[in-house]
Coordinates of C-alpha atoms in Angstrom, one line a residue:
M1374 CA 0.0 0.0 0.0
I1375 CA 1.1 3.6 -0.5
D1376 CA 0.6 6.8 1.5
L1377 CA 0.6 9.3 -1.3
L1378 CA 0.3 9.5 -5.1
L1379 CA 2.3 12.0 -7.0
A1380 CA 1.4 12.9 -10.6
W1381 CA 1.7 15.5 -13.3
N1382 CA -1.3 17.6 -14.4
D1383 CA -1.4 15.8 -17.8
E1384 CA -2.0 12.5 -15.9
R1385 CA -5.2 13.6 -14.1
H1386 CA -7.4 11.3 -16.1
L1387 CA -5.7 8.4 -14.3
A1388 CA -4.4 10.1 -11.2
E1389 CA -7.6 11.4 -9.7
P1390 CA -9.6 8.1 -9.9
L1391 CA -6.6 6.1 -8.9
A1392 CA -6.0 8.2 -5.7
A1393 CA -9.7 7.9 -5.0
A1394 CA -9.7 4.1 -5.4
L1395 CA -6.7 3.9 -3.0
E1396 CA -8.1 6.5 -0.6
V1397 CA -4.8 8.3 -0.5
P1398 CA -3.9 12.0 -1.1
L1399 CA -3.0 13.1 -4.6
R1400 CA -0.4 15.8 -5.0
E1401 CA 0.6 17.4 -8.3
I1402 CA 4.2 17.8 -9.4
E1403 CA 4.8 21.4 -10.4
R1404 CA 6.7 21.8 -13.6
H1405 CA 8.1 25.0 -15.2
A1406 CA 9.9 24.9 -18.6
F1407 CA 12.6 27.4 -19.1
P1408 CA 13.2 28.9 -22.6
D1409 CA 16.5 27.0 -23.0
G1410 CA 14.8 23.6 -22.5
E1411 CA 15.7 23.0 -18.9
T1412 CA 12.9 22.3 -16.4
R1413 CA 12.3 23.3 -12.8
L1414 CA 10.4 20.7 -10.8
R1415 CA 8.8 21.1 -7.4
L1416 CA 7.5 18.4 -5.0
P1417 CA 5.6 18.8 -1.7
P1418 CA 8.2 19.9 0.9
Q1419 CA 7.6 16.8 3.0
L1420 CA 6.7 13.3 1.8
P1421 CA 5.4 10.3 3.7
P1422 CA 7.4 7.0 3.7
R1423 CA 5.6 5.2 0.9
V1424 CA 5.2 7.2 -2.3
A1425 CA 4.0 6.3 -5.8
M1426 CA 4.8 8.4 -8.8
L1427 CA 2.4 8.1 -11.8
R1428 CA 4.1 8.8 -15.1
G1429 CA 3.4 7.2 -18.5
L1430 CA 6.4 7.2 -20.8
Q1431 CA 4.8 8.1 -24.1
Q1432 CA 7.0 10.7 -25.7
P1433 CA 9.6 9.5 -23.2
N1434 CA 12.8 11.5 -23.4
D1435 CA 11.9 14.6 -21.4
K1436 CA 9.9 12.5 -19.0
L1437 CA 12.9 10.3 -18.3
A1438 CA 15.1 13.3 -17.5
E1439 CA 12.4 14.5 -15.1
L1440 CA 12.2 11.1 -13.4
M1441 CA 16.0 11.1 -13.0
I1442 CA 15.8 14.4 -11.1
L1443 CA 12.6 13.7 -9.1
A1444 CA 13.4 10.2 -7.7
P1445 CA 16.4 11.3 -5.6
A1446 CA 14.6 14.5 -4.7
A1447 CA 11.6 12.5 -3.4
R1448 CA 13.9 10.5 -1.2
E1449 CA 15.6 13.6 0.2
L1450 CA 12.1 14.8 1.2
G1451 CA 11.2 11.7 3.1
A1452 CA 10.1 8.9 0.7
A1453 CA 11.7 5.7 2.0
T1454 CA 9.9 3.5 -0.6
L1455 CA 9.3 4.9 -4.1
T1456 CA 7.2 3.1 -6.7
L1457 CA 6.8 4.2 -10.4
V1458 CA 3.4 3.6 -11.8
C1459 CA 4.1 3.7 -15.5
P1460 CA 1.1 2.5 -17.6
Y1461 CA 3.0 2.8 -20.8
L1462 CA 6.7 1.9 -20.5
A1463 CA 8.8 3.1 -23.4
Y1464 CA 12.0 1.6 -24.9
M1465 CA 11.0 -2.0 -24.3
R1466 CA 11.0 -3.0 -28.0
Q1467 CA 14.8 -2.9 -28.4
D1468 CA 15.6 -5.9 -26.3
M1469 CA 18.6 -7.1 -28.3
A1470 CA 21.2 -5.6 -30.7
F1471 CA 19.8 -6.4 -34.1
T1472 CA 22.8 -5.0 -35.9
P1473 CA 26.3 -4.5 -34.4
G1474 CA 26.7 -1.4 -32.3
E1475 CA 23.0 -0.9 -31.5
A1476 CA 22.2 0.1 -27.9
V1477 CA 19.9 -2.3 -26.2
S1478 CA 17.5 0.3 -24.8
Q1479 CA 15.4 -2.2 -22.8
R1480 CA 18.4 -3.2 -20.7
H1481 CA 19.7 0.3 -20.1
I1482 CA 16.4 2.0 -19.4
G1483 CA 15.6 -0.9 -17.0
Q1484 CA 18.9 -0.4 -15.2
A1485 CA 18.2 3.4 -14.9
L1486 CA 14.7 2.8 -13.5
A1487 CA 16.1 0.2 -11.0
A1488 CA 18.5 2.8 -9.8
W1489 CA 15.8 5.4 -9.2
F1490 CA 12.8 3.4 -8.0
D1491 CA 12.2 0.4 -5.6
A1492 CA 9.4 -1.0 -7.8
V1493 CA 7.8 -0.3 -11.2
V1494 CA 4.2 -1.2 -12.1
T1495 CA 3.3 -1.2 -15.8
V1496 CA 0.8 -2.6 -18.2
D1497 CA 1.4 -4.8 -21.2
P1498 CA 5.1 -3.8 -21.7
H1499 CA 6.7 -5.0 -25.0
L1500 CA 8.5 -8.0 -23.5
H1501 CA 9.2 -10.8 -26.0
R1502 CA 12.7 -12.1 -25.1
V1503 CA 12.5 -11.8 -21.3
A1504 CA 9.9 -13.6 -19.1
T1505 CA 9.2 -11.0 -16.4
M1506 CA 9.7 -7.3 -15.5
D1507 CA 12.0 -8.4 -12.7
E1508 CA 14.6 -9.3 -15.4
V1509 CA 14.3 -5.8 -16.8
L1510 CA 14.8 -4.2 -13.4
P1511 CA 17.9 -5.8 -11.8
G1512 CA 17.5 -6.2 -8.1
R1513 CA 14.1 -4.4 -8.0
R1514 CA 10.5 -5.5 -8.2
G1515 CA 8.8 -5.2 -11.5
L1516 CA 5.1 -5.9 -12.1
A1517 CA 3.6 -6.3 -15.6
L1518 CA -0.2 -6.2 -15.6
S1519 CA -2.3 -6.9 -18.6
A1520 CA -5.3 -5.2 -20.1
A1521 CA -5.9 -8.1 -22.5
P1522 CA -8.8 -9.7 -20.5
L1523 CA -10.5 -6.2 -20.2
L1524 CA -10.2 -5.6 -24.0
G1525 CA -11.5 -9.1 -24.7
A1526 CA -14.5 -8.5 -22.5
W1527 CA -15.2 -5.2 -24.2
A1528 CA -14.9 -6.8 -27.7
A1529 CA -17.3 -9.6 -26.6
R1530 CA -19.9 -7.0 -25.6
H1531 CA -19.6 -4.7 -28.6
A1532 CA -19.0 -7.0 -31.6
R1533 CA -21.1 -9.9 -32.8
Q1534 CA -19.3 -13.2 -31.8
P1535 CA -16.0 -11.6 -32.7
L1536 CA -12.8 -13.4 -33.8
L1537 CA -9.8 -11.9 -32.0
L1538 CA -6.7 -11.6 -34.2
G1539 CA -3.2 -10.7 -33.2
P1540 CA -0.8 -8.9 -35.6
D1541 CA 2.1 -11.4 -35.1
E1542 CA 3.1 -14.6 -33.5
E1543 CA 4.7 -12.7 -30.5
A1544 CA 1.2 -11.6 -29.6
A1545 CA -0.2 -15.1 -29.4
P1546 CA -0.2 -15.5 -25.6
W1547 CA -1.7 -12.0 -25.2
V1548 CA -4.5 -12.6 -27.7
R1549 CA -5.2 -16.0 -26.2
S1550 CA -5.6 -14.5 -22.8
A1551 CA -8.0 -11.9 -24.2
A1552 CA -10.1 -14.6 -26.1
L1553 CA -10.2 -17.5 -23.7
Q1554 CA -11.9 -15.8 -20.8
Q1555 CA -14.8 -14.9 -23.2
G1556 CA -14.8 -18.1 -25.1
L1557 CA -13.9 -16.3 -28.4
D1558 CA -12.2 -17.6 -31.5
H1559 CA -8.8 -16.3 -32.0
G1560 CA -5.6 -16.5 -34.1
T1561 CA -2.4 -14.6 -35.0
C1562 CA -0.8 -13.4 -38.2
I1563 CA 2.7 -13.6 -39.4
K1564 CA 4.3 -10.2 -39.8
Q1565 CA 7.4 -9.1 -41.7
R1566 CA 8.6 -5.5 -41.1
S1567 CA 11.2 -3.9 -43.4
G1568 CA 10.8 -0.3 -42.0
D1569 CA 8.7 1.9 -39.7
R1570 CA 5.8 1.9 -42.2
D1571 CA 6.7 -1.0 -44.5
V1572 CA 4.9 -4.1 -43.3
L1573 CA 3.7 -7.4 -44.8
V1574 CA 1.1 -9.5 -43.0
A1575 CA 0.1 -13.1 -43.7
L1576 CA -3.3 -14.1 -42.2
P1577 CA -3.7 -17.4 -40.5
E1578 CA -5.7 -20.2 -42.3
L1579 CA -9.1 -19.3 -40.7
D1580 CA -12.5 -18.7 -42.3
F1581 CA -13.1 -15.0 -42.0
R1582 CA -16.2 -14.9 -44.2
G1583 CA -19.0 -13.0 -42.6
R1584 CA -17.0 -12.7 -39.3
E1585 CA -16.6 -9.5 -37.2
V1586 CA -12.8 -9.5 -36.5
V1587 CA -11.2 -7.5 -33.7
L1588 CA -7.5 -6.8 -34.2
I1589 CA -6.0 -6.8 -30.7
D1590 CA -2.5 -5.6 -29.8
D1591 CA -0.5 -4.1 -27.0
V1592 CA 0.5 -0.9 -28.7
A1593 CA -0.5 1.0 -31.9
S1594 CA 1.7 3.9 -33.2
T1595 CA 1.6 4.5 -36.9
G1596 CA -1.2 2.0 -37.4
R1597 CA 0.3 0.7 -40.5
T1598 CA 0.2 -3.0 -39.5
L1599 CA -3.4 -2.6 -38.5
C1600 CA -4.3 -1.0 -41.8
V1601 CA -2.6 -3.7 -43.9
T1602 CA -4.2 -6.4 -41.8
A1603 CA -7.7 -4.9 -42.1
A1604 CA -7.3 -4.7 -45.9
A1605 CA -6.3 -8.4 -46.0
L1606 CA -9.3 -9.4 -43.8
F1607 CA -11.8 -7.6 -46.1
E1608 CA -10.2 -9.4 -49.1
R1609 CA -10.9 -12.7 -47.2
G1610 CA -14.6 -11.8 -46.6
A1611 CA -14.6 -10.3 -43.1
A1612 CA -17.9 -8.5 -42.4
A1613 CA -16.3 -5.9 -40.1
V1614 CA -12.9 -5.1 -38.6
D1615 CA -12.5 -3.3 -35.2
V1616 CA -9.2 -2.5 -33.4
A1617 CA -8.5 -2.9 -29.6
V1618 CA -5.2 -1.8 -28.2
T1619 CA -3.8 -1.2 -24.7
H1620 CA -1.6 1.7 -25.6
A1621 CA -3.2 4.2 -28.1
L1622 CA -0.1 6.1 -29.2
F1623 CA -1.6 6.7 -32.7
V1624 CA 1.0 9.2 -34.1
G1625 CA 0.1 11.6 -36.9
D1626 CA -2.9 10.6 -39.0
A1627 CA -2.9 6.9 -37.8
V1628 CA -6.6 7.0 -36.8
E1629 CA -7.7 8.6 -40.1
Q1630 CA -5.7 5.9 -41.9
L1631 CA -7.5 3.2 -40.0
A1632 CA -10.9 4.7 -40.9
R1633 CA -9.9 4.9 -44.6
A1634 CA -8.9 1.2 -44.4
G1635 CA -12.4 0.4 -43.3
V1636 CA -11.9 -0.1 -39.6
R1637 CA -15.3 0.3 -37.9
H1638 CA -14.3 1.1 -34.2
V1639 CA -11.0 1.8 -32.4
W1640 CA -11.0 0.9 -28.7
S1641 CA -8.2 1.4 -26.2
S1642 CA -7.4 1.4 -22.5
D1643 CA -6.7 4.8 -20.8
S1644 CA -3.0 4.1 -20.3
V1645 CA -2.5 6.9 -22.8
R1646 CA -5.2 9.6 -23.0
H1647 CA -7.0 9.3 -26.3
A1648 CA -10.4 9.7 -27.8
S1649 CA -10.6 5.9 -28.3
N1650 CA -10.3 5.2 -24.5
V1651 CA -13.1 2.8 -23.4
V1652 CA -11.4 0.6 -20.7
S1653 CA -10.1 1.9 -17.4
L1654 CA -6.9 0.6 -15.9
V1655 CA -7.6 2.1 -12.5
P1656 CA -8.9 -1.1 -10.9
L1657 CA -5.9 -3.1 -12.1
L1658 CA -3.4 -0.5 -10.9
A1659 CA -5.2 0.0 -7.6
D1660 CA -5.2 -3.7 -6.8
A1661 CA -1.5 -3.9 -7.6
L1662 CA -0.6 -1.0 -5.4
R1663 CA -2.8 -2.3 -2.5
A1664 CA -1.0 -5.6 -2.7
G1665 CA 2.3 -3.8 -2.4

Protein backbone atom coordinates (compact mmCIF):
# COMPACT_ATOMS: atom_id res chain seq x y z
CA MET A 1 0.00 0.00 0.00
CA ILE A 2 1.10 3.60 -0.48
CA ASP A 3 0.63 6.80 1.55
CA LEU A 4 0.64 9.34 -1.30
CA LEU A 5 0.28 9.50 -5.08
CA LEU A 6 2.33 12.04 -7.03
CA ALA A 7 1.42 12.92 -10.62
CA TRP A 8 1.75 15.54 -13.33
CA ASN A 9 -1.27 17.61 -14.38
CA ASP A 10 -1.45 15.83 -17.76
CA GLU A 11 -2.02 12.50 -15.93
CA ARG A 12 -5.17 13.63 -14.10
CA HIS A 13 -7.42 11.31 -16.11
CA LEU A 14 -5.74 8.39 -14.31
CA ALA A 15 -4.35 10.06 -11.20
CA GLU A 16 -7.60 11.35 -9.73
CA PRO A 17 -9.61 8.09 -9.93
CA LEU A 18 -6.56 6.06 -8.86
CA ALA A 19 -6.00 8.17 -5.74
CA ALA A 20 -9.72 7.94 -4.97
CA ALA A 21 -9.70 4.15 -5.36
CA LEU A 22 -6.70 3.87 -3.04
CA GLU A 23 -8.11 6.46 -0.61
CA VAL A 24 -4.79 8.32 -0.51
CA PRO A 25 -3.95 11.98 -1.12
CA LEU A 26 -2.99 13.12 -4.62
CA ARG A 27 -0.36 15.83 -5.02
CA GLU A 28 0.62 17.44 -8.31
CA ILE A 29 4.24 17.78 -9.37
CA GLU A 30 4.83 21.38 -10.40
CA ARG A 31 6.72 21.82 -13.64
CA HIS A 32 8.12 24.96 -15.23
CA ALA A 33 9.89 24.87 -18.60
CA PHE A 34 12.64 27.43 -19.15
CA PRO A 35 13.25 28.89 -22.63
CA ASP A 36 16.52 26.97 -22.96
CA GLY A 37 14.80 23.60 -22.51
CA GLU A 38 15.66 22.98 -18.87
CA THR A 39 12.90 22.27 -16.37
CA ARG A 40 12.25 23.34 -12.80
CA LEU A 41 10.37 20.71 -10.79
CA ARG A 42 8.76 21.08 -7.40
CA LEU A 43 7.49 18.40 -5.01
CA PRO A 44 5.61 18.81 -1.72
CA PRO A 45 8.21 19.89 0.90
CA GLN A 46 7.56 16.82 3.04
CA LEU A 47 6.73 13.33 1.79
CA PRO A 48 5.45 10.27 3.67
CA PRO A 49 7.44 7.02 3.72
CA ARG A 50 5.57 5.18 0.93
CA VAL A 51 5.16 7.19 -2.26
CA ALA A 52 4.00 6.26 -5.76
CA MET A 53 4.75 8.42 -8.77
CA LEU A 54 2.41 8.13 -11.77
CA ARG A 55 4.07 8.79 -15.11
CA GLY A 56 3.41 7.18 -18.47
CA LEU A 57 6.38 7.24 -20.82
CA GLN A 58 4.76 8.05 -24.15
CA GLN A 59 7.00 10.75 -25.73
CA PRO A 60 9.58 9.55 -23.21
CA ASN A 61 12.81 11.50 -23.43
CA ASP A 62 11.94 14.64 -21.44
CA LYS A 63 9.93 12.54 -18.99
CA LEU A 64 12.88 10.27 -18.29
CA ALA A 65 15.07 13.27 -17.53
CA GLU A 66 12.45 14.51 -15.07
CA LEU A 67 12.23 11.11 -13.36
CA MET A 68 16.02 11.09 -13.01
CA ILE A 69 15.78 14.38 -11.11
CA LEU A 70 12.63 13.69 -9.10
CA ALA A 71 13.41 10.23 -7.72
CA PRO A 72 16.39 11.30 -5.58
CA ALA A 73 14.59 14.55 -4.70
CA ALA A 74 11.62 12.53 -3.37
CA ARG A 75 13.94 10.46 -1.20
CA GLU A 76 15.56 13.61 0.19
CA LEU A 77 12.07 14.84 1.15
CA GLY A 78 11.16 11.69 3.10
CA ALA A 79 10.12 8.94 0.67
CA ALA A 80 11.66 5.71 1.96
CA THR A 81 9.94 3.52 -0.65
CA LEU A 82 9.34 4.88 -4.13
CA THR A 83 7.18 3.13 -6.74
CA LEU A 84 6.85 4.20 -10.36
CA VAL A 85 3.38 3.60 -11.78
CA CYS A 86 4.08 3.65 -15.51
CA PRO A 87 1.07 2.53 -17.58
CA TYR A 88 3.01 2.79 -20.84
CA LEU A 89 6.68 1.88 -20.49
CA ALA A 90 8.79 3.06 -23.43
CA TYR A 91 12.01 1.62 -24.86
CA MET A 92 11.05 -2.00 -24.27
CA ARG A 93 11.03 -2.99 -27.98
CA GLN A 94 14.81 -2.86 -28.40
CA ASP A 95 15.60 -5.95 -26.32
CA MET A 96 18.65 -7.07 -28.31
CA ALA A 97 21.22 -5.64 -30.71
CA PHE A 98 19.76 -6.44 -34.13
CA THR A 99 22.85 -5.01 -35.85
CA PRO A 100 26.34 -4.53 -34.39
CA GLY A 101 26.66 -1.41 -32.26
CA GLU A 102 22.96 -0.91 -31.48
CA ALA A 103 22.23 0.09 -27.91
CA VAL A 104 19.87 -2.35 -26.17
CA SER A 105 17.52 0.28 -24.80
CA GLN A 106 15.41 -2.15 -22.76
CA ARG A 107 18.43 -3.16 -20.72
CA HIS A 108 19.74 0.34 -20.12
CA ILE A 109 16.40 2.00 -19.36
CA GLY A 110 15.63 -0.89 -17.00
CA GLN A 111 18.90 -0.35 -15.19
CA ALA A 112 18.20 3.37 -14.86
CA LEU A 113 14.69 2.83 -13.48
CA ALA A 114 16.07 0.23 -11.04
CA ALA A 115 18.53 2.84 -9.77
CA TRP A 116 15.78 5.41 -9.22
CA PHE A 117 12.81 3.35 -7.97
CA ASP A 118 12.19 0.44 -5.62
CA ALA A 119 9.43 -0.96 -7.84
CA VAL A 120 7.84 -0.34 -11.23
CA VAL A 121 4.23 -1.20 -12.07
CA THR A 122 3.34 -1.17 -15.76
CA VAL A 123 0.77 -2.56 -18.19
CA ASP A 124 1.44 -4.76 -21.23
CA PRO A 125 5.10 -3.84 -21.72
CA HIS A 126 6.68 -4.99 -24.96
CA LEU A 127 8.50 -8.01 -23.50
CA HIS A 128 9.22 -10.80 -25.95
CA ARG A 129 12.68 -12.13 -25.10
CA VAL A 130 12.45 -11.82 -21.31
CA ALA A 131 9.88 -13.55 -19.13
CA THR A 132 9.19 -10.97 -16.42
CA MET A 133 9.72 -7.32 -15.51
CA ASP A 134 12.02 -8.44 -12.72
CA GLU A 135 14.56 -9.30 -15.43
CA VAL A 136 14.32 -5.76 -16.82
CA LEU A 137 14.82 -4.17 -13.38
CA PRO A 138 17.89 -5.80 -11.83
CA GLY A 139 17.52 -6.16 -8.07
CA ARG A 140 14.13 -4.43 -7.97
CA ARG A 141 10.49 -5.47 -8.16
CA GLY A 142 8.79 -5.18 -11.53
CA LEU A 143 5.14 -5.95 -12.09
CA ALA A 144 3.59 -6.26 -15.56
CA LEU A 145 -0.20 -6.15 -15.56
CA SER A 146 -2.32 -6.91 -18.62
CA ALA A 147 -5.33 -5.20 -20.14
CA ALA A 148 -5.92 -8.14 -22.51
CA PRO A 149 -8.84 -9.66 -20.55
CA LEU A 150 -10.46 -6.22 -20.24
CA LEU A 151 -10.20 -5.61 -23.98
CA GLY A 152 -11.46 -9.12 -24.73
CA ALA A 153 -14.49 -8.52 -22.53
CA TRP A 154 -15.17 -5.18 -24.23
CA ALA A 155 -14.93 -6.77 -27.68
CA ALA A 156 -17.30 -9.57 -26.64
CA ARG A 157 -19.89 -6.99 -25.60
CA HIS A 158 -19.59 -4.68 -28.61
CA ALA A 159 -19.00 -6.97 -31.59
CA ARG A 160 -21.08 -9.92 -32.80
CA GLN A 161 -19.30 -13.16 -31.81
CA PRO A 162 -15.98 -11.58 -32.68
CA LEU A 163 -12.85 -13.39 -33.76
CA LEU A 164 -9.81 -11.88 -32.02
CA LEU A 165 -6.72 -11.61 -34.19
CA GLY A 166 -3.17 -10.67 -33.17
CA PRO A 167 -0.81 -8.94 -35.62
CA ASP A 168 2.11 -11.36 -35.15
CA GLU A 169 3.14 -14.58 -33.46
CA GLU A 170 4.71 -12.72 -30.52
CA ALA A 171 1.20 -11.56 -29.57
CA ALA A 172 -0.17 -15.10 -29.38
CA PRO A 173 -0.20 -15.48 -25.55
CA TRP A 174 -1.71 -12.03 -25.15
CA VAL A 175 -4.47 -12.64 -27.73
CA ARG A 176 -5.16 -16.05 -26.22
CA SER A 177 -5.62 -14.46 -22.79
CA ALA A 178 -8.04 -11.91 -24.22
CA ALA A 179 -10.05 -14.57 -26.06
CA LEU A 180 -10.24 -17.53 -23.70
CA GLN A 181 -11.95 -15.79 -20.78
CA GLN A 182 -14.78 -14.87 -23.15
CA GLY A 183 -14.81 -18.13 -25.12
CA LEU A 184 -13.92 -16.30 -28.35
CA ASP A 185 -12.25 -17.65 -31.48
CA HIS A 186 -8.76 -16.27 -31.98
CA GLY A 187 -5.63 -16.47 -34.10
CA THR A 188 -2.41 -14.63 -34.97
CA CYS A 189 -0.84 -13.35 -38.15
CA ILE A 190 2.73 -13.58 -39.37
CA LYS A 191 4.30 -10.15 -39.82
CA GLN A 192 7.39 -9.07 -41.71
CA ARG A 193 8.57 -5.50 -41.13
CA SER A 194 11.16 -3.85 -43.38
CA GLY A 195 10.76 -0.31 -42.03
CA ASP A 196 8.70 1.85 -39.68
CA ARG A 197 5.84 1.92 -42.21
CA ASP A 198 6.68 -1.01 -44.49
CA VAL A 199 4.86 -4.13 -43.31
CA LEU A 200 3.73 -7.41 -44.85
CA VAL A 201 1.09 -9.45 -43.01
CA ALA A 202 0.08 -13.06 -43.68
CA LEU A 203 -3.29 -14.07 -42.23
CA PRO A 204 -3.74 -17.44 -40.54
CA GLU A 205 -5.72 -20.18 -42.28
CA LEU A 206 -9.06 -19.34 -40.70
CA ASP A 207 -12.46 -18.73 -42.27
CA PHE A 208 -13.10 -14.99 -41.98
CA ARG A 209 -16.15 -14.91 -44.23
CA GLY A 210 -18.97 -12.96 -42.58
CA ARG A 211 -17.02 -12.65 -39.32
CA GLU A 212 -16.58 -9.55 -37.19
CA VAL A 213 -12.84 -9.47 -36.48
CA VAL A 214 -11.18 -7.50 -33.70
CA LEU A 215 -7.50 -6.78 -34.21
CA ILE A 216 -6.04 -6.78 -30.72
CA ASP A 217 -2.55 -5.60 -29.79
CA ASP A 218 -0.51 -4.11 -26.96
CA VAL A 219 0.46 -0.86 -28.71
CA ALA A 220 -0.47 1.03 -31.88
CA SER A 221 1.72 3.86 -33.16
CA THR A 222 1.65 4.48 -36.92
CA GLY A 223 -1.24 2.03 -37.36
CA ARG A 224 0.33 0.69 -40.54
CA THR A 225 0.23 -2.97 -39.49
CA LEU A 226 -3.42 -2.64 -38.51
CA CYS A 227 -4.31 -1.01 -41.85
CA VAL A 228 -2.56 -3.72 -43.87
CA THR A 229 -4.21 -6.45 -41.80
CA ALA A 230 -7.67 -4.87 -42.13
CA ALA A 231 -7.31 -4.74 -45.92
CA ALA A 232 -6.31 -8.41 -46.03
CA LEU A 233 -9.26 -9.35 -43.83
CA PHE A 234 -11.76 -7.60 -46.08
CA GLU A 235 -10.24 -9.42 -49.06
CA ARG A 236 -10.91 -12.68 -47.20
CA GLY A 237 -14.56 -11.76 -46.61
CA ALA A 238 -14.61 -10.27 -43.11
CA ALA A 239 -17.89 -8.47 -42.38
CA ALA A 240 -16.31 -5.88 -40.08
CA VAL A 241 -12.94 -5.06 -38.57
CA ASP A 242 -12.45 -3.32 -35.22
CA VAL A 243 -9.22 -2.47 -33.38
CA ALA A 244 -8.55 -2.86 -29.63
CA VAL A 245 -5.19 -1.84 -28.16
CA THR A 246 -3.81 -1.23 -24.70
CA HIS A 247 -1.61 1.74 -25.60
CA ALA A 248 -3.16 4.19 -28.08
CA LEU A 249 -0.09 6.13 -29.24
CA PHE A 250 -1.56 6.70 -32.74
CA VAL A 251 0.99 9.17 -34.09
CA GLY A 252 0.13 11.56 -36.90
CA ASP A 253 -2.92 10.58 -38.96
CA ALA A 254 -2.95 6.94 -37.83
CA VAL A 255 -6.61 6.97 -36.77
CA GLU A 256 -7.67 8.58 -40.05
CA GLN A 257 -5.71 5.93 -41.95
CA LEU A 258 -7.52 3.20 -40.03
CA ALA A 259 -10.87 4.73 -40.94
CA ARG A 260 -9.85 4.85 -44.61
CA ALA A 261 -8.87 1.19 -44.36
CA GLY A 262 -12.44 0.39 -43.30
CA VAL A 263 -11.91 -0.11 -39.57
CA ARG A 264 -15.25 0.34 -37.85
CA HIS A 265 -14.29 1.06 -34.22
CA VAL A 266 -11.02 1.84 -32.45
CA TRP A 267 -10.97 0.95 -28.74
CA SER A 268 -8.20 1.38 -26.20
CA SER A 269 -7.40 1.44 -22.52
CA ASP A 270 -6.73 4.76 -20.80
CA SER A 271 -3.00 4.08 -20.34
CA VAL A 272 -2.50 6.93 -22.84
CA ARG A 273 -5.21 9.57 -22.97
CA HIS A 274 -6.97 9.34 -26.35
CA ALA A 275 -10.44 9.72 -27.84
CA SER A 276 -10.59 5.93 -28.26
CA ASN A 277 -10.29 5.18 -24.50
CA VAL A 278 -13.07 2.84 -23.36
CA VAL A 279 -11.42 0.60 -20.74
CA SER A 280 -10.11 1.92 -17.42
CA LEU A 281 -6.88 0.60 -15.93
CA VAL A 282 -7.62 2.10 -12.51
CA PRO A 283 -8.92 -1.14 -10.92
CA LEU A 284 -5.86 -3.08 -12.15
CA LEU A 285 -3.42 -0.46 -10.91
CA ALA A 286 -5.21 0.03 -7.59
CA ASP A 287 -5.20 -3.71 -6.84
CA ALA A 288 -1.48 -3.91 -7.61
CA LEU A 289 -0.63 -0.98 -5.36
CA ARG A 290 -2.79 -2.30 -2.52
CA ALA A 291 -0.95 -5.60 -2.69
CA GLY A 292 2.34 -3.77 -2.35
